């Protein structure tokens, strides 16, 4: 676990920012190393050093690293979006998931429309192929199926391109 690594003689990022001497029992030292000053600066700006200290003392030691990572993520999100914070990011991902589910439903519906004709066309191809490879003239009977398949592919590409225009 990173929190129990021996640290150098320099102060942790928290003590450096707060301009105080870092003691060996510093609660911040295992989680805000001196080479990560921005991590503590963001957490301090959003939550305050006193609140972070209180949170860390209340959390069991084996959960502190996860707690600090959560605080750092929330602080980063809150600085990017002061009103919604990480809830805004979650809502954005949920909207994107709904859009993708709708796109998938459209693709499945289009595929289902062309699956039934494909099954009958495949039966024709199977009948033609029983005696060996079909001649090109035999495949002409399936021309409508292949034309509708390529048209459907173009339609799906166009639907996909429209989804990209909104970004």
mmCIF file of C-alpha atoms in Angstrom, residues 23-142:
data_model
loop_
_atom_site.group_PDB
_atom_site.id
_atom_site.type_symbol
_atom_site.label_atom_id
_atom_site.label_comp_id
_atom_site.label_asym_id
_atom_site.label_seq_id
_atom_site.Cartn_x
_atom_site.Cartn_y
_atom_site.Cartn_z
ATOM 1 C CA UNK A 23 6.035 15.743 11.728
ATOM 2 C CA UNK A 24 6.560 11.955 11.484
ATOM 3 C CA UNK A 25 2.949 11.332 12.539
ATOM 4 C CA UNK A 26 1.467 13.753 9.978
ATOM 5 C CA UNK A 27 -1.905 12.396 8.875
ATOM 6 C CA UNK A 28 -1.461 13.877 5.376
ATOM 7 C CA UNK A 29 2.041 12.544 4.639
ATOM 8 C CA UNK A 30 1.161 9.005 3.480
ATOM 9 C CA UNK A 31 -1.502 10.250 1.074
ATOM 10 C CA UNK A 32 -0.222 13.623 -0.173
ATOM 11 C CA UNK A 33 3.392 13.010 -1.090
ATOM 12 C CA UNK A 34 5.720 15.919 -1.743
ATOM 13 C CA UNK A 35 5.845 15.133 -5.482
ATOM 14 C CA UNK A 36 2.041 15.659 -5.789
ATOM 15 C CA UNK A 37 1.514 19.246 -4.641
ATOM 16 C CA UNK A 38 -1.453 19.938 -6.942
ATOM 17 C CA UNK A 39 -3.412 17.010 -5.518
ATOM 18 C CA UNK A 40 -3.485 18.468 -2.026
ATOM 19 C CA UNK A 41 -3.905 22.041 -3.315
ATOM 20 C CA UNK A 42 -7.151 21.059 -5.072
ATOM 21 C CA UNK A 43 -8.457 19.063 -2.102
ATOM 22 C CA UNK A 44 -7.559 21.915 0.276
ATOM 23 C CA UNK A 45 -9.224 24.509 -1.943
ATOM 24 C CA UNK A 46 -12.514 22.602 -2.031
ATOM 25 C CA UNK A 47 -12.679 20.945 1.394
ATOM 26 C CA UNK A 48 -10.124 22.733 3.584
ATOM 27 C CA UNK A 49 -7.223 21.113 5.424
ATOM 28 C CA UNK A 50 -9.090 20.928 8.731
ATOM 29 C CA UNK A 51 -12.050 19.069 7.221
ATOM 30 C CA UNK A 52 -9.778 16.672 5.337
ATOM 31 C CA UNK A 53 -7.878 15.998 8.555
ATOM 32 C CA UNK A 54 -11.134 15.272 10.393
ATOM 33 C CA UNK A 55 -12.333 12.971 7.619
ATOM 34 C CA UNK A 56 -9.059 11.037 7.603
ATOM 35 C CA UNK A 57 -9.055 10.552 11.364
ATOM 36 C CA UNK A 58 -12.638 9.229 11.286
ATOM 37 C CA UNK A 59 -11.988 6.741 8.471
ATOM 38 C CA UNK A 60 -10.302 3.397 9.264
ATOM 39 C CA UNK A 61 -6.662 3.396 8.176
ATOM 40 C CA UNK A 62 -7.147 0.694 5.526
ATOM 41 C CA UNK A 63 -9.750 2.900 3.773
ATOM 42 C CA UNK A 64 -7.870 6.191 3.924
ATOM 43 C CA UNK A 65 -6.125 5.903 0.585
ATOM 44 C CA UNK A 66 -9.446 5.285 -1.169
ATOM 45 C CA UNK A 67 -10.947 8.176 0.790
ATOM 46 C CA UNK A 68 -8.168 10.518 -0.323
ATOM 47 C CA UNK A 69 -8.560 9.393 -3.948
ATOM 48 C CA UNK A 70 -12.314 10.053 -3.713
ATOM 49 C CA UNK A 71 -11.726 13.485 -2.196
ATOM 50 C CA UNK A 72 -9.189 14.293 -4.927
ATOM 51 C CA UNK A 73 -11.641 13.213 -7.656
ATOM 52 C CA UNK A 74 -14.502 15.190 -6.138
ATOM 53 C CA UNK A 75 -12.274 18.246 -5.720
ATOM 54 C CA UNK A 76 -11.133 18.031 -9.350
ATOM 55 C CA UNK A 77 -14.738 17.697 -10.539
ATOM 56 C CA UNK A 78 -15.925 20.501 -8.257
ATOM 57 C CA UNK A 79 -13.222 22.846 -9.565
ATOM 58 C CA UNK A 80 -14.184 22.027 -13.166
ATOM 59 C CA UNK A 81 -17.926 22.323 -12.498
ATOM 60 C CA UNK A 82 -18.574 24.319 -9.297
ATOM 61 C CA UNK A 83 -22.333 23.772 -9.389
ATOM 62 C CA UNK A 84 -22.667 20.039 -10.059
ATOM 63 C CA UNK A 85 -19.200 18.597 -9.378
ATOM 64 C CA UNK A 86 -18.921 14.872 -9.996
ATOM 65 C CA UNK A 87 -22.719 14.578 -10.191
ATOM 66 C CA UNK A 88 -22.516 16.569 -13.429
ATOM 67 C CA UNK A 89 -19.996 14.066 -14.816
ATOM 68 C CA UNK A 90 -22.241 11.169 -13.769
ATOM 69 C CA UNK A 91 -25.279 12.788 -15.402
ATOM 70 C CA UNK A 92 -23.304 13.378 -18.608
ATOM 71 C CA UNK A 93 -22.245 9.721 -18.702
ATOM 72 C CA UNK A 94 -25.824 8.593 -18.060
ATOM 73 C CA UNK A 95 -27.099 10.759 -20.939
ATOM 74 C CA UNK A 96 -24.411 9.326 -23.200
ATOM 75 C CA UNK A 97 -25.358 5.787 -22.149
ATOM 76 C CA UNK A 98 -29.033 6.463 -22.980
ATOM 77 C CA UNK A 99 -28.036 7.844 -26.398
ATOM 78 C CA UNK A 100 -25.922 4.758 -27.090
ATOM 79 C CA UNK A 101 -28.747 2.459 -25.980
ATOM 80 C CA UNK A 102 -31.093 4.266 -28.382
ATOM 81 C CA UNK A 103 -28.553 3.967 -31.199
ATOM 82 C CA UNK A 104 -28.202 0.268 -30.432
ATOM 83 C CA UNK A 105 -31.985 -0.179 -30.504
ATOM 84 C CA UNK A 106 -32.157 1.541 -33.909
ATOM 85 C CA UNK A 107 -29.347 -0.638 -35.246
ATOM 86 C CA UNK A 108 -30.994 -3.800 -33.900
ATOM 87 C CA UNK A 109 -34.345 -2.802 -35.424
ATOM 88 C CA UNK A 110 -32.699 -2.166 -38.796
ATOM 89 C CA UNK A 111 -30.854 -5.444 -38.560
ATOM 90 C CA UNK A 112 -34.077 -7.266 -37.672
ATOM 91 C CA UNK A 113 -35.802 -5.808 -40.751
ATOM 92 C CA UNK A 114 -33.113 -7.220 -42.988
ATOM 93 C CA UNK A 115 -32.617 -10.510 -41.153
ATOM 94 C CA UNK A 116 -35.856 -12.075 -42.414
ATOM 95 C CA UNK A 117 -35.070 -11.368 -46.110
ATOM 96 C CA UNK A 118 -31.507 -12.490 -45.463
ATOM 97 C CA UNK A 119 -32.712 -15.852 -44.168
ATOM 98 C CA UNK A 120 -34.731 -16.490 -47.339
ATOM 99 C CA UNK A 121 -31.911 -15.198 -49.554
ATOM 100 C CA UNK A 122 -29.429 -17.416 -47.732
ATOM 101 C CA UNK A 123 -31.700 -20.382 -48.406
ATOM 102 C CA UNK A 124 -31.560 -19.508 -52.124
ATOM 103 C CA UNK A 125 -27.778 -19.255 -51.927
ATOM 104 C CA UNK A 126 -27.557 -22.583 -50.093
ATOM 105 C CA UNK A 127 -29.705 -24.245 -52.783
ATOM 106 C CA UNK A 128 -27.449 -22.800 -55.480
ATOM 107 C CA UNK A 129 -24.270 -23.832 -53.690
ATOM 108 C CA UNK A 130 -25.238 -27.491 -53.158
ATOM 109 C CA UNK A 131 -23.733 -28.540 -56.460
ATOM 110 C CA UNK A 132 -20.607 -26.370 -56.074
ATOM 111 C CA UNK A 133 -19.874 -22.674 -56.409
ATOM 112 C CA UNK A 134 -22.686 -20.655 -57.952
ATOM 113 C CA UNK A 135 -22.146 -18.877 -61.219
ATOM 114 C CA UNK A 136 -22.296 -15.094 -61.198
ATOM 115 C CA UNK A 137 -25.541 -15.253 -63.150
ATOM 116 C CA UNK A 138 -27.046 -17.296 -60.278
ATOM 117 C CA UNK A 139 -26.088 -14.574 -57.794
ATOM 118 C CA UNK A 140 -27.997 -12.000 -59.821
ATOM 119 C CA UNK A 141 -31.179 -13.415 -58.291
ATOM 120 C CA UNK A 142 -29.941 -12.159 -54.930
#
